[in-house]
PDB file of C-alpha atoms in Angstrom:
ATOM      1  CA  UNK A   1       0.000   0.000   0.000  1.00  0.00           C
ATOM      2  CA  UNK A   2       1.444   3.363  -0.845  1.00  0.00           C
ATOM      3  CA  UNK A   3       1.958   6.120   1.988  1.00  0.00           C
ATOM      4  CA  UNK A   4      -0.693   8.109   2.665  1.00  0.00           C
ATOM      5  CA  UNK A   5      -1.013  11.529   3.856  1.00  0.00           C
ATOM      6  CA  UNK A   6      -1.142   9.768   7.426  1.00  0.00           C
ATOM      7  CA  UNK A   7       2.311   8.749   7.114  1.00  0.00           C
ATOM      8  CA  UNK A   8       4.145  10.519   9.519  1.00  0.00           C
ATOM      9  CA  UNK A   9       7.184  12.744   8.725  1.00  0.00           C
ATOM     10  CA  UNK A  10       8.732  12.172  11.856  1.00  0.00           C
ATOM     11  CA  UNK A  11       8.939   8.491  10.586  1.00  0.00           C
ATOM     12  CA  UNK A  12      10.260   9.377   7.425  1.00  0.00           C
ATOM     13  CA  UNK A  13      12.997  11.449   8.517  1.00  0.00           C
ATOM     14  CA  UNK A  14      14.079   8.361  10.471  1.00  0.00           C
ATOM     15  CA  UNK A  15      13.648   5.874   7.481  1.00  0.00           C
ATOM     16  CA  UNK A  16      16.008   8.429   6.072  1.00  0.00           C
ATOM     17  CA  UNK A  17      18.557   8.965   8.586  1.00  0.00           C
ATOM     18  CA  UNK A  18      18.818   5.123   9.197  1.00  0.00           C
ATOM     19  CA  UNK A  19      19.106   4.667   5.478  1.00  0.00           C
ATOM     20  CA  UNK A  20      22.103   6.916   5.606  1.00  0.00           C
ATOM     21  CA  UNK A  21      23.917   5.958   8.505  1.00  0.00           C
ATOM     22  CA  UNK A  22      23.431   2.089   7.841  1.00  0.00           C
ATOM     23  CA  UNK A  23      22.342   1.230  11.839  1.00  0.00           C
ATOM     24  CA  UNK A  24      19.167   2.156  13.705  1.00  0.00           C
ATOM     25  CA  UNK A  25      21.841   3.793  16.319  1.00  0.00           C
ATOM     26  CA  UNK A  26      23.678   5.934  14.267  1.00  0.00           C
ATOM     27  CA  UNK A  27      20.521   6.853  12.751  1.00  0.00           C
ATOM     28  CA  UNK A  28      18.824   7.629  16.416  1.00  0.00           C
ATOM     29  CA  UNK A  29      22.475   9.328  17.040  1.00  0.00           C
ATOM     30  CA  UNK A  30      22.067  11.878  13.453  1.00  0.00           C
ATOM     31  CA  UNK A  31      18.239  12.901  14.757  1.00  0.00           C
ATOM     32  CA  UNK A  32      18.875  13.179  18.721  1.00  0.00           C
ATOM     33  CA  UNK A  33      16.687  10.684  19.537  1.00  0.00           C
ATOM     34  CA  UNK A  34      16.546   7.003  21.400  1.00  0.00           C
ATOM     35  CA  UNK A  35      17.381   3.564  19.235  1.00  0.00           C
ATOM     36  CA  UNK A  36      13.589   2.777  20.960  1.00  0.00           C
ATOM     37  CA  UNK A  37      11.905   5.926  19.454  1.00  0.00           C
ATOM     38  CA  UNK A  38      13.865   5.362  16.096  1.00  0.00           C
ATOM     39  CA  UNK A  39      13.160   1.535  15.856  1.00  0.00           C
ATOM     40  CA  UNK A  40       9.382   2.315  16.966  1.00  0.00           C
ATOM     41  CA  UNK A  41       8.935   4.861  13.848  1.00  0.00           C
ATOM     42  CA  UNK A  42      10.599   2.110  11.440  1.00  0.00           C
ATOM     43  CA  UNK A  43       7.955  -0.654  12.409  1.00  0.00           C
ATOM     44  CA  UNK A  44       4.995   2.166  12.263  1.00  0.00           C
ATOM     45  CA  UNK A  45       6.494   2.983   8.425  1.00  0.00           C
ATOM     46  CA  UNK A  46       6.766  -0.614   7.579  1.00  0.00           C
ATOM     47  CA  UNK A  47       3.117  -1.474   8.701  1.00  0.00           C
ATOM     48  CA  UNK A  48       1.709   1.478   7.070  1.00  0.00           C
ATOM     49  CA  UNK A  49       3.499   0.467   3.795  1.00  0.00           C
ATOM     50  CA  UNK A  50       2.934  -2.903   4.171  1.00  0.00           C
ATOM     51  CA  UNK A  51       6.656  -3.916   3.063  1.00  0.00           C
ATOM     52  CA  UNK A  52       9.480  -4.006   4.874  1.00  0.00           C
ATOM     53  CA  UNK A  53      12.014  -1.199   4.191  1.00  0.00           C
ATOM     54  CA  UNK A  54      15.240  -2.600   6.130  1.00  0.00           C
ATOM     55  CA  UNK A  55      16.873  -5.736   6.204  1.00  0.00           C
ATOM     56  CA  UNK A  56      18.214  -6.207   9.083  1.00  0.00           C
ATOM     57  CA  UNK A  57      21.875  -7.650   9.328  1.00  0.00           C
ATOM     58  CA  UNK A  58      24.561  -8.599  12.135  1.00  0.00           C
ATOM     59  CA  UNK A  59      26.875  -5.365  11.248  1.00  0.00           C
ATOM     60  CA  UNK A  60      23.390  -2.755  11.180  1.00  0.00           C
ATOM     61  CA  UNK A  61      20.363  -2.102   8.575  1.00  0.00           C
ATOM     62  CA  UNK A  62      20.469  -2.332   4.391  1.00  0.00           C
ATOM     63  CA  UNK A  63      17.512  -1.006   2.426  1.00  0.00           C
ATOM     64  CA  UNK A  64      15.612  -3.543   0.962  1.00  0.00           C
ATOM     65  CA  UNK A  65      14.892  -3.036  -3.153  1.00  0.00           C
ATOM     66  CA  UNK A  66      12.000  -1.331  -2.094  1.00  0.00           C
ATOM     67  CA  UNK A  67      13.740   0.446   1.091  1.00  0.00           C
ATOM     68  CA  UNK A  68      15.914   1.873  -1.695  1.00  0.00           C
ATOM     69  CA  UNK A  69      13.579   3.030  -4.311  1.00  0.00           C
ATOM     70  CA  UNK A  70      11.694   4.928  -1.208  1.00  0.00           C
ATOM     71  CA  UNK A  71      15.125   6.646   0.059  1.00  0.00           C
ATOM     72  CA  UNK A  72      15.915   8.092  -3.582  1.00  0.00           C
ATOM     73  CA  UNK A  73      12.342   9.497  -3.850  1.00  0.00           C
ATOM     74  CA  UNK A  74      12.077  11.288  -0.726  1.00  0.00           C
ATOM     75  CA  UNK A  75      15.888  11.844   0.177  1.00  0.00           C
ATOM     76  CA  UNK A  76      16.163  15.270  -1.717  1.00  0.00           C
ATOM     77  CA  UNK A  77      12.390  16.182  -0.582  1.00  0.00           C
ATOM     78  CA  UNK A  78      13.075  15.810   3.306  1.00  0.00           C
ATOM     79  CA  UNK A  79      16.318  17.431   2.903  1.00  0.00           C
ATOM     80  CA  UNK A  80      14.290  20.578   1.190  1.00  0.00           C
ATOM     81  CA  UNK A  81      12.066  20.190   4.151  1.00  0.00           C
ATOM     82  CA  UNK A  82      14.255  21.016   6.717  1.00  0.00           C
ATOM     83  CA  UNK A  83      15.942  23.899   4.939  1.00  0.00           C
ATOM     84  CA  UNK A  84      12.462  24.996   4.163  1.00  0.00           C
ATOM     85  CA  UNK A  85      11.990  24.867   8.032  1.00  0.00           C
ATOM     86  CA  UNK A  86      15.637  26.358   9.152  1.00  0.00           C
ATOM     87  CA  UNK A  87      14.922  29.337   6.787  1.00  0.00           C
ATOM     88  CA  UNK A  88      11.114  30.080   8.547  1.00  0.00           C
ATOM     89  CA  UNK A  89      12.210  29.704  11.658  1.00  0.00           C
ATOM     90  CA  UNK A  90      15.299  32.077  10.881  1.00  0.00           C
ATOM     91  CA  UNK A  91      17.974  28.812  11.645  1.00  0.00           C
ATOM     92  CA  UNK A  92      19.329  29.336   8.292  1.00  0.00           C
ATOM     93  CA  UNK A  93      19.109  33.372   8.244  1.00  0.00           C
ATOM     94  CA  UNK A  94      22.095  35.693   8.729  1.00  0.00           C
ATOM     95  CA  UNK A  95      21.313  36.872  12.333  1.00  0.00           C
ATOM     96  CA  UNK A  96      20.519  34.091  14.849  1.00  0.00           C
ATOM     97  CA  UNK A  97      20.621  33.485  18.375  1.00  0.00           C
ATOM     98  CA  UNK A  98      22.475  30.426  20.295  1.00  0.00           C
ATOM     99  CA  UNK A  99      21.040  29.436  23.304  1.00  0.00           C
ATOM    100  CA  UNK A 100      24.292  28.520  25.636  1.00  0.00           C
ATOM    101  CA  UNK A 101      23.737  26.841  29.020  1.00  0.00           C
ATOM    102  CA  UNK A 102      26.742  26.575  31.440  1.00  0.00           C
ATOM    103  CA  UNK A 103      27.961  27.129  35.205  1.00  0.00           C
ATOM    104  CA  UNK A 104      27.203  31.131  36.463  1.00  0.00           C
ATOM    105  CA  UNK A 105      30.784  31.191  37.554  1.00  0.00           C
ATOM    106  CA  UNK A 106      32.341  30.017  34.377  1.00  0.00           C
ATOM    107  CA  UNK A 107      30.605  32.014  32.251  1.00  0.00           C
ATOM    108  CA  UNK A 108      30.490  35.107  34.297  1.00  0.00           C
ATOM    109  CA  UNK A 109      34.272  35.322  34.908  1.00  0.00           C
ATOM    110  CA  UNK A 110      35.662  33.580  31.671  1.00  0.00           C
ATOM    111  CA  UNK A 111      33.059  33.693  28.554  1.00  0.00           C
ATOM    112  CA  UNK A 112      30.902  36.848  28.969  1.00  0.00           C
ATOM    113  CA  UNK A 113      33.480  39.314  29.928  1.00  0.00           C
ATOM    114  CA  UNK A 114      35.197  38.494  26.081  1.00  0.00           C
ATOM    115  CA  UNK A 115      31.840  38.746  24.274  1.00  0.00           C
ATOM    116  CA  UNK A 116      33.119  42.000  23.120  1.00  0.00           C
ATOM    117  CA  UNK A 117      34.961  39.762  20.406  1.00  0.00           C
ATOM    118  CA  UNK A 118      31.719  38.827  19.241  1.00  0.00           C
ATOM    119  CA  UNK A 119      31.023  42.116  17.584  1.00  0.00           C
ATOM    120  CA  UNK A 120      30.411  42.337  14.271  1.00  0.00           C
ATOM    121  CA  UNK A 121      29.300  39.139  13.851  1.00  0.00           C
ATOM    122  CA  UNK A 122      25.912  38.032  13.159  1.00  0.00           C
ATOM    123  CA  UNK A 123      25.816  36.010  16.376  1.00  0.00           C
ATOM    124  CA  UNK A 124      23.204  36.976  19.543  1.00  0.00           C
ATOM    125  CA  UNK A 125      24.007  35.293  22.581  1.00  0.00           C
ATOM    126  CA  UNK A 126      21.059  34.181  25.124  1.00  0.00           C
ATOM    127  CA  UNK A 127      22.480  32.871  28.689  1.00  0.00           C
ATOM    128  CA  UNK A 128      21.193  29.890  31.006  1.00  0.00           C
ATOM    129  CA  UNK A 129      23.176  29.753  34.093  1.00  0.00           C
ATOM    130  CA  UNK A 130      22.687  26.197  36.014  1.00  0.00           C
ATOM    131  CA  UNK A 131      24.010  22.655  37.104  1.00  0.00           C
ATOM    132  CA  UNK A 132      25.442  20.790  34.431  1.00  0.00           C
ATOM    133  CA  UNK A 133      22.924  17.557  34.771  1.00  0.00           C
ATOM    134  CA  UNK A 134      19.997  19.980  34.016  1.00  0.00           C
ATOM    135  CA  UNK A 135      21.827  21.695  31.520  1.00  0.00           C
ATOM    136  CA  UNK A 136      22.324  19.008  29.684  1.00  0.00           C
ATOM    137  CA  UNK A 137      18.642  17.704  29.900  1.00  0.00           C
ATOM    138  CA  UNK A 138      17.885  21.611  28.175  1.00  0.00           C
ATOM    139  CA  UNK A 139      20.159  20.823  25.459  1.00  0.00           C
ATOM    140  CA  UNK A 140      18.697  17.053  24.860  1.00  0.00           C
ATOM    141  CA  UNK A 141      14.816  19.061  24.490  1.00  0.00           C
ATOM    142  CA  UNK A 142      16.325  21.129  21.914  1.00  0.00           C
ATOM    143  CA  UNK A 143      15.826  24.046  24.827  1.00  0.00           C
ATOM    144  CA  UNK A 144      19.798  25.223  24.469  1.00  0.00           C
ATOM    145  CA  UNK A 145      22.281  25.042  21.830  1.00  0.00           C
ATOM    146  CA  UNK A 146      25.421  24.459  23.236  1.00  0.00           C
ATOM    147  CA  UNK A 147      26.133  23.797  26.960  1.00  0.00           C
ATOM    148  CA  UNK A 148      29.714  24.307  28.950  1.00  0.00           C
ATOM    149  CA  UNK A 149      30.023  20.966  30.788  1.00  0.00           C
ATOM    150  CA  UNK A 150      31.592  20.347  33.792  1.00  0.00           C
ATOM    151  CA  UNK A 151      31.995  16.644  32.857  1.00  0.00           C
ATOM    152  CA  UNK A 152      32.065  14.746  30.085  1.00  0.00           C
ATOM    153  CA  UNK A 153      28.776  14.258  28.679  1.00  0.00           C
ATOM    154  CA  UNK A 154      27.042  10.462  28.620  1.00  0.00           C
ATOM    155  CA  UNK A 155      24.394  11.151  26.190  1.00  0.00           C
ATOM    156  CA  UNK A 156      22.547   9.440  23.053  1.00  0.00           C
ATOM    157  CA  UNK A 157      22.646  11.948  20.560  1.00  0.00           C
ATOM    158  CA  UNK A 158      25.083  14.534  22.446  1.00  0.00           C
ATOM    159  CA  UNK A 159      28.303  15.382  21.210  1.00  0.00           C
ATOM    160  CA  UNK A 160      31.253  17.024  23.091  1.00  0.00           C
ATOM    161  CA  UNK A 161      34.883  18.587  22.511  1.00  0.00           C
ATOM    162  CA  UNK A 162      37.207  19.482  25.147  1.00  0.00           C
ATOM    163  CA  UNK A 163      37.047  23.264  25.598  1.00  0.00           C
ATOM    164  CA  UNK A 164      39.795  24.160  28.647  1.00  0.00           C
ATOM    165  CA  UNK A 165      41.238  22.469  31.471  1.00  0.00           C
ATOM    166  CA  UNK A 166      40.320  23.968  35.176  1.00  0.00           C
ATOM    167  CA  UNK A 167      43.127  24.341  37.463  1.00  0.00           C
ATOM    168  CA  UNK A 168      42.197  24.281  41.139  1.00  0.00           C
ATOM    169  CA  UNK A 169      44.121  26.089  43.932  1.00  0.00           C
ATOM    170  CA  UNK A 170      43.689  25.348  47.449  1.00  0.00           C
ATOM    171  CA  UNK A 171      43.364  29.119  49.111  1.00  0.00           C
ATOM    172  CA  UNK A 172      43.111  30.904  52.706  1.00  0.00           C
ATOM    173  CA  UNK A 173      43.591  34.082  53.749  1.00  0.00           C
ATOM    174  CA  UNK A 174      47.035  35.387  55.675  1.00  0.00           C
ATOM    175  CA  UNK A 175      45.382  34.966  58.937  1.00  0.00           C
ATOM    176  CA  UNK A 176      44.234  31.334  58.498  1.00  0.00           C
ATOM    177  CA  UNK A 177      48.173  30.346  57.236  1.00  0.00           C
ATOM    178  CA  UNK A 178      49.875  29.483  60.354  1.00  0.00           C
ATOM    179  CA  UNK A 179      47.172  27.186  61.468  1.00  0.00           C
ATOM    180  CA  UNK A 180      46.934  25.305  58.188  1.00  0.00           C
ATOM    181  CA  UNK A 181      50.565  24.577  58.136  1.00  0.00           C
ATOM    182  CA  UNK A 182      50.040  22.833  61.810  1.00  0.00           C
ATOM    183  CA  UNK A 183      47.252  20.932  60.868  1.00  0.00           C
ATOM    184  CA  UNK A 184      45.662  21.229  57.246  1.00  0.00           C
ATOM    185  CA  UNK A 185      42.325  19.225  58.300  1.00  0.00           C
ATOM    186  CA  UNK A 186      41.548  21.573  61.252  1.00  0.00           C
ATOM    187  CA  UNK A 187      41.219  24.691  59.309  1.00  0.00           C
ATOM    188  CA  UNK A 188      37.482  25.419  58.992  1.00  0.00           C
ATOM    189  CA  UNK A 189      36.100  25.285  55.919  1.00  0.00           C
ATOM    190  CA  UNK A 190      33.751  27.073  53.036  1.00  0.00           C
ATOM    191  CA  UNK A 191      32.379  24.638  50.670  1.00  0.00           C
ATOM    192  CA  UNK A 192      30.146  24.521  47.805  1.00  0.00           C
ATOM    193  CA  UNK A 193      28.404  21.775  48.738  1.00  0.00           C
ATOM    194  CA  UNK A 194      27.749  19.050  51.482  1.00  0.00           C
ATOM    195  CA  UNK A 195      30.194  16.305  50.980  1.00  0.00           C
ATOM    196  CA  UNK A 196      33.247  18.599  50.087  1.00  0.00           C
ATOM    197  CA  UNK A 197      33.722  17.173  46.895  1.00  0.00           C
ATOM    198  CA  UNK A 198      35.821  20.205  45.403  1.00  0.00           C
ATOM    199  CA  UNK A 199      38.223  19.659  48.402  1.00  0.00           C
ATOM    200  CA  UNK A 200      37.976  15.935  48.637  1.00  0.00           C
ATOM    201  CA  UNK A 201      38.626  15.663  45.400  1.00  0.00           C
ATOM    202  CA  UNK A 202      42.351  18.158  46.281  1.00  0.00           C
ATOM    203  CA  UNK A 203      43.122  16.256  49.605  1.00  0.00           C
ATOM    204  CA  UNK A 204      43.149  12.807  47.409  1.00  0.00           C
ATOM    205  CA  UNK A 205      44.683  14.563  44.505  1.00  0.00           C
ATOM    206  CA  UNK A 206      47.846  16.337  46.281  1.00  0.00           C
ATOM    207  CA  UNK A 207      47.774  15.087  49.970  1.00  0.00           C
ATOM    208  CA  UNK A 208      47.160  11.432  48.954  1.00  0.00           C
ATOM    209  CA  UNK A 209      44.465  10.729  51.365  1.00  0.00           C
ATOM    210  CA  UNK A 210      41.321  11.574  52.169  1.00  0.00           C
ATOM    211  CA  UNK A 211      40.714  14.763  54.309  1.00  0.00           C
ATOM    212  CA  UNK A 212      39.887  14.352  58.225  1.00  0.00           C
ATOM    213  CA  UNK A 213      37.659  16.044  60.372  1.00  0.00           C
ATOM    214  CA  UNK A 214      37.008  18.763  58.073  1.00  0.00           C
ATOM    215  CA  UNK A 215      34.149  21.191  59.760  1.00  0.00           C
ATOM    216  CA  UNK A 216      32.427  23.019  57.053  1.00  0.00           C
ATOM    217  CA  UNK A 217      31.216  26.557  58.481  1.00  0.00           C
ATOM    218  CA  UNK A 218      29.137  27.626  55.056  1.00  0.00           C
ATOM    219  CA  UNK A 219      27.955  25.335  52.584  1.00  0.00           C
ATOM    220  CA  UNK A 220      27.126  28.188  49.556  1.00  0.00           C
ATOM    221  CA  UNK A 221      26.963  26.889  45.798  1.00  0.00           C
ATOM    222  CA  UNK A 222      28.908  29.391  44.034  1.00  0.00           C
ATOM    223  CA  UNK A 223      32.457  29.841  43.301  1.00  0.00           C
ATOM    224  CA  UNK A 224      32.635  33.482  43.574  1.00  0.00           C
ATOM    225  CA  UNK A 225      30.693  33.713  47.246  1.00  0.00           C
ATOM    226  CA  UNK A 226      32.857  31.089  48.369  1.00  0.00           C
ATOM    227  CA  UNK A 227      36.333  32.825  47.192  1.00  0.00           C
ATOM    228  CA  UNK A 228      34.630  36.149  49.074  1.00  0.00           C
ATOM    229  CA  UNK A 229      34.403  34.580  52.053  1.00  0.00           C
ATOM    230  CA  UNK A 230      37.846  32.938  51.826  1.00  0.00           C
ATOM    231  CA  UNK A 231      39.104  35.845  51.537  1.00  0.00           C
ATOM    232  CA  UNK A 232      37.412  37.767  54.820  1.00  0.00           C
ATOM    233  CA  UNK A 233      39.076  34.710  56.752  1.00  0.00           C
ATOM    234  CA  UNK A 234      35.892  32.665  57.098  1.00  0.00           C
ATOM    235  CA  UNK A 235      37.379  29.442  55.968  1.00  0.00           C
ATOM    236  CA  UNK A 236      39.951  27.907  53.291  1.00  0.00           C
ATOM    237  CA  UNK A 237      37.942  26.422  50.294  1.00  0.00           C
ATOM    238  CA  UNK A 238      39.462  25.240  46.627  1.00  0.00           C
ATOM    239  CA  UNK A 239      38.739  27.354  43.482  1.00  0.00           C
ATOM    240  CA  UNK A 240      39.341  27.332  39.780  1.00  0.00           C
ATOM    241  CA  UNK A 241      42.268  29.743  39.149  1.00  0.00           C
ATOM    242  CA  UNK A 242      40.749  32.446  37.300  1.00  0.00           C
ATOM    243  CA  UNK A 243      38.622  32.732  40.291  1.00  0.00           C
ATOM    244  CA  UNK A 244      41.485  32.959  42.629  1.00  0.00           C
ATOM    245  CA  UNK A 245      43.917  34.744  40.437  1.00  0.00           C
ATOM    246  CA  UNK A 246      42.755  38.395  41.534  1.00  0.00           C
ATOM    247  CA  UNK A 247      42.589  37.574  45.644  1.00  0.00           C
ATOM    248  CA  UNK A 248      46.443  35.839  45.220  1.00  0.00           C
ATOM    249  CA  UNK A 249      47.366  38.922  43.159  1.00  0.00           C
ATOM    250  CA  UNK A 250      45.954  41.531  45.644  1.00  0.00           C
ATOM    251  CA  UNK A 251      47.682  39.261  48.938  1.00  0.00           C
ATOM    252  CA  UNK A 252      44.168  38.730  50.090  1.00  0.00           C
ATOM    253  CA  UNK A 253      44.342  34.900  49.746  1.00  0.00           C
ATOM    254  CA  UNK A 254      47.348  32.556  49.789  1.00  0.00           C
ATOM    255  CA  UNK A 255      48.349  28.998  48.718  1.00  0.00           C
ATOM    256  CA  UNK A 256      49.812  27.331  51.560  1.00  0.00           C
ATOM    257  CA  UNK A 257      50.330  24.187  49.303  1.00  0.00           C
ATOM    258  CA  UNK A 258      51.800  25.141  45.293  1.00  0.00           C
ATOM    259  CA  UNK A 259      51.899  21.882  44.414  1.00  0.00           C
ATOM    260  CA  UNK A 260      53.637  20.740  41.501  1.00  0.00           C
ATOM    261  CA  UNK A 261      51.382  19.057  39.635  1.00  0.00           C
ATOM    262  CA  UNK A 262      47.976  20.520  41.111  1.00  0.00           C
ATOM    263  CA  UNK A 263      44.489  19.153  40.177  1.00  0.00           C
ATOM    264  CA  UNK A 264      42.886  19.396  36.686  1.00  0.00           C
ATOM    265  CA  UNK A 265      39.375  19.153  35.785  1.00  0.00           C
ATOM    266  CA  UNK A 266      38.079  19.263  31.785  1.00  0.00           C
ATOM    267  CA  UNK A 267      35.257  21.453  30.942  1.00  0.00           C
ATOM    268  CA  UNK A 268      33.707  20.201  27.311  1.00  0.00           C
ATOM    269  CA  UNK A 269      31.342  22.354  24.974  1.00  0.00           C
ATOM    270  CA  UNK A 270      28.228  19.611  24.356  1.00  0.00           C
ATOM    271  CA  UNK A 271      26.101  19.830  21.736  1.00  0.00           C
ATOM    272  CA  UNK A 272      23.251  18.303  19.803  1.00  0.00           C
ATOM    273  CA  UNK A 273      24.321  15.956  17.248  1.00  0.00           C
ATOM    274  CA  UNK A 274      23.184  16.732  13.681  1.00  0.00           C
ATOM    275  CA  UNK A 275      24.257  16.495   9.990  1.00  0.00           C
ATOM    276  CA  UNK A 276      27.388  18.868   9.201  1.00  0.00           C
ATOM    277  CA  UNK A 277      26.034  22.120   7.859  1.00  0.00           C
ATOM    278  CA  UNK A 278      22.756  21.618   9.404  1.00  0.00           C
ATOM    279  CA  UNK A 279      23.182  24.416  12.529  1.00  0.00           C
ATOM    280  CA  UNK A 280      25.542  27.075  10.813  1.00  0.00           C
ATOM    281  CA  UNK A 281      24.819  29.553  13.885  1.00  0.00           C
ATOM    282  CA  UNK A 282      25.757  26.602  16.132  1.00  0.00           C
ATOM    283  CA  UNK A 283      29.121  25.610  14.354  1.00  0.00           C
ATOM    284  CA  UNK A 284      30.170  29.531  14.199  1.00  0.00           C
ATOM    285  CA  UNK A 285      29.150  30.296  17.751  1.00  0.00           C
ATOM    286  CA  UNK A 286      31.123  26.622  19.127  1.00  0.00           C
ATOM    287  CA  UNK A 287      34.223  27.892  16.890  1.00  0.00           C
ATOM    288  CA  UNK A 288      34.136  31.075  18.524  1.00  0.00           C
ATOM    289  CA  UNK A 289      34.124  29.397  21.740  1.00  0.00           C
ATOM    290  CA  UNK A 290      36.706  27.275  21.515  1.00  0.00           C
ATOM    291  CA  UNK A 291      38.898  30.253  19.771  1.00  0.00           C
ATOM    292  CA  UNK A 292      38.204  32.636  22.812  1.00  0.00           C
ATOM    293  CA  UNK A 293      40.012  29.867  25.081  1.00  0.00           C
ATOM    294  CA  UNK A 294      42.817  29.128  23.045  1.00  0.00           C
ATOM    295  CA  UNK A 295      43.844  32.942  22.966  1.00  0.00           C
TER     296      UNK A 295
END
C-alpha cells in the first residue's frame, strides 16, 4: 500500500537517517533521539506500507529493493524540508541566536566578559546559568544550543569537545596560614556543597588521602561567594584559578600548598548531534568558543 497523507514525517525522517547511517543507532544518534523511538517509527512505516524497508543484518540495517527506491524518492524532498523549516524559523538566516547553558561562575568570569569579540558578527548570545545535569537535559529538548560541561557528557545523541582544562588552587587568607601549616584538616572550611567534593577531590589529589575532620562553616553553591568569604578569613575552600587569580594577586588569599602538579578538571562544549552544515549559527558560535580559550 502506498503512503498516505497519514504517514508521519517524523517516521520518514528516520527511514532516512537510518538509510544513511546504515544502523538504527547511528541513525537515532544523526536525529537526537533514542534507538527505541527510532526503531518504533521504522515498524509504524513498515506497517503502514505494508513492506518491509530494512533488512536487518549482524553489522546494522540495508535497504531492501523497495527500502531503496523509497530513500531516492524522498531523500532530496526531506532534505528541502528542513531547509524549508531552518529558513522560517530564521535557523538558516544571517542573524541568529544560540542558546548557551553553562555554570554562572564560568561564564560570568571567563566567557561573557570576552563577548566583546563577538562584535560584528551576526551572532546573539542568550544565557542559562545552572548545574550541568539539568543543563544538559535543556540541550537534549532542543531548549539550548550548546552547553559548557563540567563533565564529560554520557548522552545518546550529544556530542562534546574538550574546551579548557580547570586548574584548582587550594586558598586561605594570611590569617588562616599558620594554622593550616600545623594541621591542614583543622582549618574550617567554606564549601560549595555538602560532601566537600571540590576539596575531597584536592586532599586525594595532592595530599594522597582523604581529608579528616574537616568542619564546614558555610555550605554556599557558588564559586565566587565562596572565594569572598575565603578571603574575609571565614574558611579555606578550593577554586578554579581564574577565580582565585585576583585575591592571590591583591595578597588577600594565599596557597599554603603550590603543588607541583595541582588538580585538573576538563570542561567540554556539548552539543546536539546533527548532519554537518545543518546548525551554521551553532558551528560559528562553538568555533568562537573554543577560539576565545585558546587565545
Amino acid at each position: 500500500m502506498p503512503p498516505t497523507r497519514r504517514t508521519s514525517l517524523d517516521a520518514l525522517a528516520a527511514f532516512v537517517a537510518v538509510a544513511r547511517a546504515g544502523s538504527v543507532t547511528g541513525g537515532a544518534d544523526e536525529l537526537g533521539l533514542t534507538q527505541s523511538t527510532v526503531s518504533a517509527q521504522l515498524q509504524a512505516l513498515e506497517r503502514e506500507l505494508g513492506y518491509r524497508v530494512f533488512d536487518r543484518t549482524s553489522r546494522g540495517v540495508t535497504p531492501t529493493s523497495r527500502g531503496r527506491a523509497l530513500l531516492a524518492r524522498i531523500g532530496g524532498a526531506m532534505d528541502a524540508a528542513v531547509d524549508a523549516v531552518a529558513e522560517a524559523t530564521g535557523a538558516g538566516a544571517t542573524e541568529h541566536t544560540v542558546f548557551l547553558g553553562g555554570p554562572a561562575e564560568f561564564l560570568s568570569t571567563v566567557v561573557l566578559p570576552r563577548l566583546r569579540e563577538w562584535a560584528g558578527t551576526d551572532l546573539d548570545v542568550r544565557v542559562r546559568f545552572g548545574e550541568t545535569p539539568e543543563l544538559l537535559a535543556g540541550l537534549e529538548a532542543s531548549e539550548l544550543d550548546l552547553v559548557v560541561s563540567t563533565t564529560q557528557p554520557r548522552m545518546r545523541g550529544i556530542e562534546f569537545a574538550p574546551l579548557v582544562d580547570e586548574q584548582f588552587v587550594l586558598v586561605v587568607a594570611p590569617a588562616l596560614l599558620d594554622a593550616f601549616r600545623r594541621d591542614p584538616d583543622s582549618v574550617p572550611v567554606v564549601a560549595y556543597g555538602d560532601q566537600l567534593p571540590i576539596i575531597r577531590r584536592y586532599w586525594r589529589s595532592v595530599f594522597g588521602r582523604r581529608p579528616a575532620g574537616l568542619r564546614a562553616v558555610a555550605i554556599v553553591p557558588d564559586l565566587r561567594v565562596l572565594a569572598g568569604l575565603a578571603a574575609d578569613g571565614v574558611g579555606m575552600t578550593v577554586l578554579p584559578t581564574y577565580l582565585a587569580a585576583p585575591y592571590l594577586a591583591a595578597g588577600r588569599l594565599v596557597d599554603p600548598v603550590d603543588p607541583a602538579d595541582p588538580p585538573l578538571n576538563t570542561v567540554y562544549l556539548a552539543r546536539r548531534r546533527s548532519r554537518p552544515g545543518a546548525n551554521p549559527a551553532t558551528d560559528a558560535a562553538a568555533e568562537r568558543l573554543h577560539a576565545l580559550l585558546r587565545a
